[in-house]
Amino acid sequence: MLKSLTLQDFVIVRALDVEFDAGFSVLTGETGAGKSILIDALQLALGARAESHVVRDGAARAEITAAFDLPASLGPWLDDAGFDRGEEGTLLLRRIVDAKGGSRGFINGSAATAAQLREVADHLVDIHGQHAWQGLTRPAAVRALLDEQAGIDTAPLAAAYEAWRQASQTLASARTRQGELASERERLQWQIGELDRLAPGEAEWPELNAEHQRLAHAQALLDGASQAAAAIGGDDDEANASRLVARALSALEDVAAYDTRLAAVIEVLQGAQAQLDDAGHTLHAYLSRTELDPDRLNELDARLGAWVSLARRYRRPPEELPTLLAEWRAALAALDAATDLAGLEQRVAQARAAWQAEAKKVSAARQKAAKPLAERVTAAMQQLGMAGGRFEVALTRVEGPQAHGQESVEFLVAGHAGSPPRPLGKVASGGELSRLALAIAVTTAQSRQAGSAGRSAASPATLIFDEIDSGVGGTVADAVGRLMKQLGRSAQVLAVTHLPQVAACADGHFVVAKATEAGHTTSRVQAVQGEARVAEVARMLGGERASGTSLAHAHELIQQAAGAA
């Protein structure tokens, strides 16, 4: 539920703070007073597009803050998105628009994008504009409305259609490119064959280089190892490192008993002697296993030359040849699949069957929901001056897979008894269109509220009707007021209206008026009760100057509405 709306320097509003209650409330006022300003401001707070003209003349920025009761369905979303849940179950949305059109959004004090504000809005508010009937002439909007009433999730259907579409495109492309694909396949096979003859191993290139370097310098390695072995344990006593260390140890061990400080030196020499012995053994083993191998060196030269030759031909570093071979094999497999028309046709058939299965589920749900929706709207039409009128939901089969299913959805209406139902968009009377839009809006809102407890994501608790009763009057206006009051028992309903009969039915009444302050026009909103409310309804009945008759009539309307409740 919307708890409050605060505006600062918005259009012609300098500062405004309005608190709302549950039930059915109306916003009224003279033409041009700015009755829809509050709705426009609320839409901005809910992520609508921001433009510089919303900033009041002379101000640097406009600021809108909307406070809502936090719905249970929104809590997990806030947690996942990293927003705080707020205090005492309150959700605070804030939007700032500067004079250049830039904007910033906030959710419970944390920065938020306009897209995130719009996601939140889906849980909070459902707005029906004064031109709501226009959407009812667009096939996509009509279909979406029926799907919402049926509780249909169309995501699996859309995914199945996309899979079928991509499979069909792949098949069509393969059919038109058979010659080109065959030529490409032949080229790849030849290249793969050439690399297959080399058979480059994944880690072979660095291993070949290491072995080649070792064999190419084998004589130098043998000479160095031999000289090192001789220096460690050769026949020359003066140049034998191991014997020299042993001699040093012997000299110290003879006198170590006289000074304990020599123990550390002895320990170091003992370690050095052990390491020299190990090094000597290792070098002798190395010399016994290492020999010149010119034949193997020639093999390595040839192998490395083959690697380098292919690398130059295909303009790749030698170490990338194994990766290149894998890429070509994958490309060949893809070409094989692309030229396998029978396999591609089977994929298309399977994808179409999967789409058909999803489409049947959606069709069954639409068929099930269409008749009850038509009956409820027809019943509402009887109350809105269209006695004998009839509303129908027409489902027409379409050829071929479609993203939205296997049927089109259209609203048909007969304005009075005996007339055949016609497409809603062809109804001539603007008044009828407005009443039909109102009947549909109220009906769908009622069913949405009634079914919210059974769905995982609850329906918005606030419903807004922005002059949707345009073109309605007389006894029909009484019915509109009663319908909205009835709806207000299960949801918070806000209506911008020019009808006194609707205003008389409201639980809360706000009057929007213009005033001049320091040469600037401003808009104010004031909650009215008692005689002030009677005077406003009288103004709506009889013009700016309320007469005694209009006051009496206004009082009677309010009393009748209260009695009907």
Coordinates of C-alpha atoms in Angstrom, one line a residue:
M1 CA 0.0 0.0 0.0
L2 CA 1.2 3.5 -0.8
K3 CA 1.6 5.3 2.6
S4 CA 2.8 8.7 1.5
L5 CA 4.1 10.8 -1.4
T6 CA 6.5 13.7 -1.0
L7 CA 7.3 16.2 -3.8
Q8 CA 9.9 19.0 -3.9
D9 CA 10.1 21.4 -6.8
F10 CA 8.2 19.1 -9.2
V11 CA 6.5 20.8 -12.2
I12 CA 4.4 23.5 -10.4
V13 CA 4.6 22.0 -7.0
R14 CA 7.0 23.7 -4.6
A15 CA 6.6 21.3 -1.7
L16 CA 4.0 18.7 -1.0
D17 CA 3.6 15.8 1.4
V18 CA 0.5 13.6 1.1
E19 CA -0.4 10.7 3.2
F20 CA -2.8 8.0 2.0
D21 CA -5.0 5.4 3.7
A22 CA -6.3 2.0 2.6
G23 CA -9.6 1.8 0.7
F24 CA -10.8 3.9 -2.2
S25 CA -9.5 7.5 -2.5
V26 CA -10.1 10.1 -5.2
L27 CA -8.1 13.1 -6.5
T28 CA -10.4 15.9 -7.8
G29 CA -10.0 19.5 -8.9
E30 CA -10.7 22.0 -11.6
T31 CA -9.4 21.4 -15.1
G32 CA -5.8 22.3 -15.3
A33 CA -5.2 22.2 -11.6
G34 CA -2.8 19.3 -12.0
K35 CA -4.8 16.3 -10.8
S36 CA -2.4 14.0 -12.6
I37 CA 0.8 15.5 -11.2
L38 CA 0.8 13.1 -8.3
I39 CA 0.4 10.2 -10.6
D40 CA 3.2 11.5 -12.8
A41 CA 5.4 12.0 -9.8
L42 CA 4.7 8.5 -8.5
Q43 CA 5.6 7.0 -11.9
L44 CA 8.9 8.8 -11.7
A45 CA 9.6 7.3 -8.3
L46 CA 8.8 3.9 -9.9
G47 CA 11.4 4.2 -12.6
A48 CA 9.7 6.1 -15.4
R49 CA 11.8 8.1 -17.8
A50 CA 13.1 11.3 -16.3
E51 CA 13.2 14.6 -18.3
S52 CA 14.3 18.1 -17.3
H53 CA 10.9 19.7 -17.8
V54 CA 9.6 18.1 -14.6
V55 CA 11.9 20.4 -12.5
R56 CA 10.0 23.5 -11.4
D57 CA 11.1 26.8 -13.0
G58 CA 14.0 28.3 -11.1
A59 CA 14.8 25.2 -9.1
A60 CA 18.0 23.1 -9.5
R61 CA 16.3 19.7 -9.1
A62 CA 13.1 17.9 -8.4
E63 CA 12.8 15.3 -5.7
I64 CA 10.1 12.6 -5.3
T65 CA 9.9 10.2 -2.4
A66 CA 7.2 7.4 -2.1
A67 CA 6.8 5.3 1.0
F68 CA 5.1 1.9 0.7
D69 CA 4.3 -1.0 3.0
L70 CA 6.9 -3.6 2.1
P71 CA 5.1 -6.5 0.4
A72 CA 6.3 -10.0 1.4
S73 CA 6.9 -10.8 -2.3
L74 CA 9.6 -8.1 -2.5
G75 CA 11.7 -9.1 0.5
P76 CA 13.7 -11.8 -1.3
W77 CA 14.3 -9.5 -4.3
L78 CA 15.7 -6.8 -2.0
D79 CA 18.0 -9.3 -0.4
D80 CA 19.3 -10.7 -3.7
A81 CA 19.9 -7.2 -5.1
G82 CA 21.7 -6.0 -1.9
F83 CA 19.2 -3.6 -0.6
D84 CA 18.2 -3.1 3.0
R85 CA 14.6 -4.1 3.9
G86 CA 14.1 -0.8 5.7
E87 CA 12.5 -0.2 9.1
E88 CA 9.1 -1.3 10.4
G89 CA 8.2 -2.9 7.1
T90 CA 8.4 0.4 5.1
L91 CA 9.9 0.6 1.5
L92 CA 11.2 4.0 0.6
L93 CA 11.7 4.9 -3.1
R94 CA 13.4 8.2 -4.0
R95 CA 14.1 9.8 -7.3
I96 CA 16.0 13.0 -7.9
V97 CA 15.9 14.8 -11.4
D98 CA 18.2 17.7 -12.1
A99 CA 17.6 20.6 -14.4
K100 CA 19.6 19.0 -17.2
G101 CA 17.4 15.8 -17.1
G102 CA 19.9 13.6 -15.2
S103 CA 18.4 11.5 -12.5
R104 CA 19.4 9.3 -9.5
G105 CA 17.3 6.7 -7.8
F106 CA 17.3 5.2 -4.4
I107 CA 15.7 2.2 -2.7
N108 CA 15.7 2.4 1.1
G109 CA 18.6 4.9 0.9
S110 CA 20.8 2.9 -1.4
A111 CA 21.5 3.9 -5.0
A112 CA 19.3 2.1 -7.5
T113 CA 19.0 2.1 -11.3
A114 CA 15.8 3.1 -13.1
A115 CA 15.5 -0.5 -14.2
Q116 CA 15.6 -1.7 -10.6
L117 CA 12.9 0.8 -9.6
R118 CA 10.7 -0.6 -12.4
E119 CA 11.2 -4.1 -11.1
V120 CA 10.1 -3.0 -7.7
A121 CA 7.1 -1.2 -9.2
D122 CA 5.7 -4.6 -10.5
H123 CA 5.2 -5.6 -6.9
L124 CA 3.7 -2.3 -5.7
V125 CA 1.4 -0.5 -8.2
D126 CA -0.8 -1.2 -11.2
I127 CA -1.7 2.0 -13.1
H128 CA -4.5 2.3 -15.6
G129 CA -4.2 5.5 -17.7
Q130 CA -7.0 7.5 -19.3
H131 CA -6.2 6.0 -22.6
A132 CA -6.1 2.4 -21.4
W133 CA -8.5 1.4 -24.2
Q134 CA -5.7 2.0 -26.7
G135 CA -3.7 -0.9 -25.4
L136 CA -6.7 -3.2 -25.7
T137 CA -6.5 -2.8 -29.5
R138 CA -2.9 -4.1 -29.7
P139 CA -2.6 -7.8 -30.0
A140 CA 0.4 -8.2 -27.7
A141 CA -1.3 -6.2 -24.9
V142 CA -4.6 -8.2 -25.3
R143 CA -2.7 -11.5 -25.2
A144 CA -0.6 -10.4 -22.2
L145 CA -3.8 -9.5 -20.3
L146 CA -5.4 -12.9 -21.0
D147 CA -2.2 -14.7 -20.1
E148 CA -2.0 -12.8 -16.8
Q149 CA -5.5 -13.8 -16.0
A150 CA -4.7 -17.4 -16.8
G151 CA -1.5 -17.3 -14.7
I152 CA 0.6 -18.4 -17.8
D153 CA 4.3 -18.2 -17.7
T154 CA 5.2 -17.8 -21.4
A155 CA 9.0 -18.0 -20.9
P156 CA 9.2 -21.8 -21.7
L157 CA 7.1 -21.2 -24.9
A158 CA 9.3 -18.3 -26.0
A159 CA 12.4 -20.4 -25.4
A160 CA 11.0 -23.4 -27.4
Y161 CA 10.1 -21.1 -30.3
E162 CA 13.6 -19.6 -30.3
A163 CA 15.1 -23.1 -30.4
W164 CA 12.9 -24.0 -33.4
R165 CA 13.7 -20.7 -35.1
Q166 CA 17.5 -21.2 -34.8
A167 CA 17.2 -24.8 -36.0
S168 CA 15.2 -23.7 -39.0
Q169 CA 17.6 -21.0 -39.9
T170 CA 20.6 -23.5 -39.7
L171 CA 18.7 -25.9 -42.0
A172 CA 17.9 -23.2 -44.5
S173 CA 21.5 -21.9 -44.5
A174 CA 22.8 -25.4 -45.0
R175 CA 20.5 -26.0 -48.0
T176 CA 21.6 -22.8 -49.7
R177 CA 25.3 -23.3 -49.0
Q178 CA 25.8 -26.9 -49.9
G179 CA 28.4 -26.2 -52.6
E180 CA 30.3 -23.7 -50.5
L181 CA 30.3 -26.0 -47.5
A182 CA 31.6 -29.0 -49.5
S183 CA 34.5 -26.9 -50.8
E184 CA 35.3 -25.7 -47.3
R185 CA 35.1 -29.3 -46.0
E186 CA 37.6 -30.5 -48.6
R187 CA 40.0 -27.8 -47.8
L188 CA 39.8 -28.6 -44.1
Q189 CA 40.3 -32.3 -44.7
W190 CA 43.5 -31.7 -46.7
Q191 CA 44.9 -29.3 -44.0
I192 CA 44.0 -31.8 -41.2
G193 CA 45.7 -34.6 -43.2
E194 CA 48.9 -32.6 -43.4
L195 CA 49.0 -31.9 -39.7
D196 CA 48.0 -35.4 -38.9
R197 CA 51.1 -36.7 -40.7
L198 CA 53.2 -34.5 -38.4
A199 CA 51.0 -35.6 -35.4
P200 CA 52.2 -32.8 -33.1
G201 CA 51.9 -33.7 -29.5
E202 CA 50.4 -31.3 -27.0
A203 CA 53.7 -30.7 -25.0
E204 CA 56.1 -32.0 -27.7
W205 CA 57.5 -28.7 -28.9
P206 CA 59.2 -27.7 -25.7
E207 CA 60.4 -31.3 -25.1
L208 CA 62.0 -31.4 -28.6
N209 CA 63.8 -28.1 -28.0
A210 CA 65.1 -29.2 -24.7
E211 CA 66.4 -32.6 -26.0
H212 CA 67.9 -30.9 -29.1
Q213 CA 69.8 -28.4 -27.0
R214 CA 71.2 -31.2 -24.8
L215 CA 72.4 -33.3 -27.7
A216 CA 73.8 -30.4 -29.6
H217 CA 76.0 -29.5 -26.6
A218 CA 76.7 -33.1 -25.5
Q219 CA 80.5 -32.8 -25.8
A220 CA 80.6 -29.6 -23.8
L221 CA 78.4 -31.2 -21.1
L222 CA 80.7 -34.3 -20.9
D223 CA 83.8 -32.1 -20.6
G224 CA 82.3 -29.9 -17.9
A225 CA 81.0 -32.8 -15.9
S226 CA 84.4 -34.7 -16.1
Q227 CA 86.3 -31.6 -14.9
A228 CA 83.9 -31.1 -12.0
A229 CA 84.2 -34.7 -10.9
A230 CA 88.0 -34.5 -11.0
A231 CA 88.0 -31.3 -8.9
I232 CA 85.8 -33.0 -6.3
G233 CA 87.5 -36.4 -6.1
G234 CA 90.4 -36.7 -8.6
D235 CA 93.9 -38.1 -8.2
D236 CA 95.5 -34.8 -7.6
D237 CA 95.6 -34.3 -3.8
E238 CA 96.2 -30.6 -4.1
A239 CA 93.1 -30.1 -6.3
N240 CA 90.8 -32.7 -4.7
A241 CA 88.1 -30.7 -2.8
S242 CA 86.9 -33.7 -0.9
R243 CA 90.3 -34.6 0.5
L244 CA 91.1 -31.0 1.4
V245 CA 87.9 -30.7 3.4
A246 CA 88.7 -34.1 5.1
R247 CA 92.2 -32.7 6.0
A248 CA 90.6 -29.5 7.5
L249 CA 88.2 -31.7 9.6
S250 CA 91.1 -33.8 10.9
A251 CA 93.1 -30.7 12.0
L252 CA 90.1 -29.2 13.9
E253 CA 89.0 -32.4 15.5
D254 CA 92.5 -32.8 17.1
V255 CA 92.1 -29.5 19.0
A256 CA 88.3 -29.2 19.3
A257 CA 88.3 -30.4 22.9
Y258 CA 90.2 -27.3 24.0
D259 CA 87.6 -24.8 22.6
T260 CA 83.9 -25.6 22.1
R261 CA 83.5 -22.7 19.7
L262 CA 85.1 -24.9 17.0
A263 CA 82.2 -27.3 17.1
A264 CA 80.1 -25.2 14.8
V265 CA 82.9 -25.0 12.2
I266 CA 83.4 -28.8 12.3
E267 CA 79.6 -29.3 11.8
V268 CA 79.7 -27.1 8.7
L269 CA 82.7 -28.9 7.3
Q270 CA 81.1 -32.3 7.9
G271 CA 78.0 -31.1 5.9
A272 CA 80.2 -29.8 3.1
Q273 CA 82.1 -33.2 2.9
A274 CA 78.8 -35.1 2.6
Q275 CA 77.5 -32.8 -0.1
L276 CA 80.8 -33.1 -2.0
D277 CA 80.5 -36.8 -1.9
D278 CA 77.0 -36.7 -3.1
A279 CA 77.9 -34.4 -6.0
G280 CA 80.8 -36.7 -7.0
H281 CA 78.6 -39.7 -7.1
T282 CA 76.0 -37.8 -9.2
L283 CA 78.5 -36.6 -11.7
H284 CA 80.0 -40.1 -12.2
A285 CA 76.5 -41.4 -12.8
Y286 CA 75.8 -38.6 -15.2
L287 CA 79.0 -39.3 -17.1
S288 CA 78.2 -43.0 -17.3
R289 CA 74.8 -42.4 -18.9
T290 CA 75.6 -39.4 -21.2
E291 CA 77.1 -40.0 -24.6
L292 CA 77.2 -38.4 -28.0
D293 CA 74.3 -39.5 -30.3
P294 CA 74.6 -37.9 -33.7
D295 CA 71.8 -40.0 -35.2
R296 CA 69.3 -38.9 -32.6
L297 CA 70.5 -35.3 -33.1
N298 CA 69.8 -35.6 -36.9
E299 CA 66.3 -37.0 -36.1
L300 CA 65.6 -34.0 -33.9
D301 CA 66.8 -31.6 -36.5
A302 CA 64.4 -33.1 -39.0
R303 CA 61.5 -33.1 -36.6
L304 CA 62.0 -29.5 -35.5
G305 CA 62.3 -28.5 -39.2
A306 CA 58.9 -30.1 -40.0
W307 CA 57.3 -28.2 -37.1
V308 CA 58.8 -24.9 -38.2
S309 CA 57.8 -25.5 -41.9
L310 CA 54.1 -26.1 -41.1
A311 CA 54.1 -23.2 -38.6
R312 CA 55.3 -20.8 -41.3
R313 CA 52.8 -22.1 -43.8
Y314 CA 49.8 -21.6 -41.6
R315 CA 51.3 -18.4 -39.9
R316 CA 51.2 -19.7 -36.4
P317 CA 53.9 -20.1 -33.7
P318 CA 55.1 -23.7 -33.7
E319 CA 53.8 -24.4 -30.2
E320 CA 50.2 -23.6 -31.4
L321 CA 50.1 -26.4 -34.0
P322 CA 48.3 -28.8 -31.7
T323 CA 45.7 -26.2 -30.9
L324 CA 45.3 -25.4 -34.6
L325 CA 44.7 -29.1 -35.4
A326 CA 42.0 -29.3 -32.7
E327 CA 40.4 -26.1 -34.1
W328 CA 40.3 -27.6 -37.6
R329 CA 38.9 -30.9 -36.4
A330 CA 36.1 -29.0 -34.5
A331 CA 35.4 -26.9 -37.6
L332 CA 35.2 -30.0 -39.7
A333 CA 32.8 -31.6 -37.3
A334 CA 30.6 -28.5 -37.5
L335 CA 30.7 -28.6 -41.3
D336 CA 29.8 -32.3 -41.2
A337 CA 26.8 -31.4 -39.1
A338 CA 25.9 -28.5 -41.4
T339 CA 26.0 -30.7 -44.5
D340 CA 24.0 -33.4 -42.7
L341 CA 20.6 -32.3 -44.0
A342 CA 18.8 -35.3 -42.6
G343 CA 20.1 -34.6 -39.2
L344 CA 19.3 -30.9 -39.4
E345 CA 15.7 -31.7 -40.5
Q346 CA 15.4 -34.1 -37.5
R347 CA 16.5 -31.3 -35.2
V348 CA 13.9 -28.9 -36.7
A349 CA 11.2 -31.6 -36.2
Q350 CA 12.2 -32.2 -32.6
A351 CA 12.3 -28.4 -31.9
R352 CA 8.9 -28.0 -33.5
A353 CA 7.5 -30.9 -31.4
A354 CA 8.9 -29.3 -28.2
W355 CA 7.3 -25.9 -29.2
Q356 CA 4.0 -27.7 -30.0
A357 CA 4.0 -29.3 -26.6
E358 CA 4.5 -25.9 -24.8
A359 CA 2.0 -24.2 -27.2
K360 CA -0.7 -26.8 -26.3
K361 CA -0.3 -26.1 -22.6
V362 CA -0.6 -22.4 -23.2
S363 CA -3.6 -22.8 -25.5
A364 CA -5.4 -25.0 -22.9
A365 CA -4.8 -22.4 -20.2
R366 CA -6.0 -19.6 -22.5
Q367 CA -9.1 -21.5 -23.4
K368 CA -9.9 -22.1 -19.8
A369 CA -9.4 -18.5 -18.8
A370 CA -11.1 -16.9 -21.8
K371 CA -14.8 -17.7 -20.9
P372 CA -14.7 -16.7 -17.2
L373 CA -13.0 -13.4 -18.2
A374 CA -15.6 -12.7 -20.8
E375 CA -18.4 -13.4 -18.4
R376 CA -17.0 -11.1 -15.7
V377 CA -16.4 -8.2 -18.2
T378 CA -19.9 -8.8 -19.6
A379 CA -21.4 -8.5 -16.1
A380 CA -19.5 -5.3 -15.5
M381 CA -20.8 -3.9 -18.8
Q382 CA -24.3 -4.2 -17.6
Q383 CA -23.5 -1.9 -14.7
L384 CA -21.8 0.6 -17.0
G385 CA -24.7 1.6 -19.3
M386 CA -24.2 -1.2 -21.8
A387 CA -27.3 -3.3 -20.9
G388 CA -27.5 -6.3 -23.1
G389 CA -24.0 -5.9 -24.3
R390 CA -21.7 -8.8 -24.5
F391 CA -17.9 -9.3 -24.3
E392 CA -16.0 -12.2 -25.9
V393 CA -12.4 -13.3 -26.0
A394 CA -11.7 -14.8 -29.5
L395 CA -8.9 -17.3 -29.9
T396 CA -8.0 -17.8 -33.6
R397 CA -5.6 -20.5 -34.8
V398 CA -2.6 -19.2 -36.7
E399 CA -0.4 -21.1 -39.1
G400 CA 3.1 -22.1 -38.2
P401 CA 5.0 -21.7 -34.9
Q402 CA 4.9 -18.2 -33.3
A403 CA 6.7 -16.9 -30.3
H404 CA 3.4 -16.2 -28.5
G405 CA 1.8 -19.6 -29.3
Q406 CA -0.6 -21.1 -31.8
E407 CA -3.4 -18.6 -31.6
S408 CA -4.1 -14.9 -31.8
V409 CA -6.1 -13.3 -29.0
E410 CA -8.7 -10.6 -29.8
F411 CA -11.4 -8.9 -27.7
L412 CA -14.8 -8.7 -29.3
V413 CA -17.7 -6.6 -28.0
A414 CA -21.4 -6.2 -28.8
G415 CA -22.5 -2.8 -27.5
H416 CA -26.2 -3.8 -27.0
A417 CA -28.5 -6.8 -27.3
G418 CA -28.9 -8.2 -30.8
S419 CA -25.7 -6.8 -32.3
P420 CA -23.0 -9.1 -33.4
P421 CA -19.7 -8.9 -31.5
R422 CA -17.0 -6.9 -33.3
P423 CA -13.4 -6.3 -32.6
L424 CA -13.0 -3.8 -29.8
G425 CA -10.9 -1.5 -31.9
K426 CA -13.8 -1.0 -34.4
V427 CA -16.3 0.1 -31.7
A428 CA -17.2 3.6 -32.9
S429 CA -18.2 5.4 -29.7
G430 CA -15.4 6.9 -27.6
G431 CA -17.7 6.6 -24.6
E432 CA -18.1 2.9 -25.1
L433 CA -14.4 2.4 -25.5
S434 CA -13.8 4.2 -22.2
R435 CA -16.5 2.2 -20.4
L436 CA -15.1 -1.0 -21.8
A437 CA -11.6 -0.2 -20.8
L438 CA -13.0 0.6 -17.3
A439 CA -15.0 -2.7 -17.2
I440 CA -11.9 -4.6 -18.2
A441 CA -9.6 -2.8 -15.8
V442 CA -11.8 -3.2 -12.8
T443 CA -12.6 -6.9 -13.7
T444 CA -9.0 -7.9 -14.2
A445 CA -7.9 -6.0 -11.1
Q446 CA -10.6 -7.7 -9.0
S447 CA -9.6 -11.2 -10.3
R448 CA -5.9 -10.3 -9.8
Q449 CA -6.5 -9.3 -6.1
A450 CA -8.7 -12.4 -5.6
G451 CA -6.0 -14.7 -6.9
S452 CA -3.0 -13.1 -5.3
A453 CA -3.1 -15.3 -2.3
G454 CA -2.6 -18.4 -4.5
R455 CA 0.4 -17.1 -6.4
S456 CA 4.0 -16.9 -5.3
A457 CA 4.3 -13.2 -6.3
A458 CA 1.4 -11.3 -4.8
S459 CA -0.5 -8.7 -7.0
P460 CA 0.2 -5.0 -6.4
A461 CA -1.7 -3.7 -3.4
T462 CA -2.2 -0.3 -5.0
L463 CA -4.4 0.2 -8.1
I464 CA -4.5 3.6 -9.7
F465 CA -7.1 4.8 -12.3
D466 CA -6.0 8.0 -14.0
E467 CA -9.2 9.6 -15.5
I468 CA -10.1 6.2 -16.9
D469 CA -13.8 7.3 -16.4
S470 CA -13.5 9.9 -19.2
G471 CA -16.6 10.0 -21.3
V472 CA -18.8 8.5 -18.6
G473 CA -21.8 10.2 -16.9
G474 CA -25.2 9.8 -15.4
T475 CA -26.2 6.5 -13.9
V476 CA -23.2 4.9 -15.4
A477 CA -21.0 7.2 -13.2
D478 CA -22.8 5.8 -10.1
A479 CA -21.9 2.3 -11.2
V480 CA -18.3 3.3 -11.7
G481 CA -18.1 4.7 -8.2
R482 CA -19.7 1.6 -6.7
L483 CA -17.3 -0.7 -8.6
M484 CA -14.2 1.2 -7.4
K485 CA -15.5 1.3 -3.9
Q486 CA -16.1 -2.4 -4.0
L487 CA -12.6 -2.9 -5.4
G488 CA -11.2 -0.7 -2.5
R489 CA -12.3 -3.4 0.0
S490 CA -9.5 -5.7 -1.2
A491 CA -6.9 -3.2 -2.4
Q492 CA -5.9 0.4 -2.1
V493 CA -7.5 2.2 -5.0
L494 CA -6.6 5.8 -6.1
A495 CA -8.6 7.4 -8.9
V496 CA -8.1 10.8 -10.6
T497 CA -11.7 11.6 -11.6
H498 CA -14.0 14.5 -12.7
L499 CA -17.2 12.6 -11.8
P500 CA -19.0 13.7 -8.6
Q501 CA -20.7 10.3 -8.4
V502 CA -17.3 8.6 -8.2
A503 CA -16.0 11.1 -5.8
A504 CA -19.0 10.6 -3.5
C505 CA -18.2 6.9 -3.2
A506 CA -14.6 7.5 -2.0
D507 CA -13.3 6.6 1.5
G508 CA -10.7 9.4 1.1
H509 CA -10.9 12.6 -0.9
F510 CA -8.1 14.9 -2.0
V511 CA -8.6 18.2 -3.8
V512 CA -5.9 19.5 -6.1
A513 CA -6.0 23.3 -6.6
K514 CA -3.8 26.0 -8.2
A515 CA -2.5 29.0 -6.3
T516 CA -0.2 32.0 -7.0
E517 CA 2.7 32.6 -4.8
A518 CA 5.2 35.4 -5.4
G519 CA 4.1 35.5 -9.1
H520 CA 4.5 31.8 -9.6
T521 CA 1.7 29.3 -10.1
T522 CA 1.8 26.4 -7.7
S523 CA -0.3 23.3 -7.1
R524 CA -1.6 22.2 -3.7
V525 CA -3.3 19.0 -2.5
Q526 CA -5.5 19.0 0.5
A527 CA -7.5 16.2 2.1
V528 CA -11.1 17.2 2.6
Q529 CA -13.8 15.9 4.9
G530 CA -17.2 17.0 6.1
E531 CA -18.5 20.2 4.6
A532 CA -15.4 20.8 2.6
R533 CA -15.9 17.6 0.9
V534 CA -19.5 18.3 0.2
A535 CA -18.5 21.7 -1.3
E536 CA -16.0 20.0 -3.6
V537 CA -18.6 17.4 -4.8
A538 CA -21.1 20.3 -5.3
R539 CA -18.5 22.2 -7.4
M540 CA -18.1 19.1 -9.5
L541 CA -21.9 18.9 -9.9
G542 CA -22.6 22.6 -10.6
G543 CA -19.5 24.5 -11.5
E544 CA -17.2 26.9 -9.5
R545 CA -20.0 28.5 -7.4
A546 CA -21.9 25.9 -5.6
S547 CA -25.6 26.6 -5.1
G548 CA -27.8 25.4 -2.4
T549 CA -29.3 22.9 -4.7
S550 CA -25.9 21.5 -5.7
L551 CA -24.8 21.4 -2.1
A552 CA -27.9 19.4 -1.2
H553 CA -27.3 17.1 -4.1
A554 CA -23.7 16.6 -3.1
H555 CA -24.7 15.8 0.4
E556 CA -27.3 13.3 -0.8
L557 CA -24.8 11.6 -3.1
I558 CA -22.3 11.2 -0.3
Q559 CA -25.0 9.9 2.1
Q560 CA -26.3 7.4 -0.6
A561 CA -22.8 6.1 -1.2
A562 CA -22.2 5.7 2.5
G563 CA -25.5 3.9 2.9
A564 CA -24.7 1.6 0.0
A565 CA -21.4 0.6 1.6

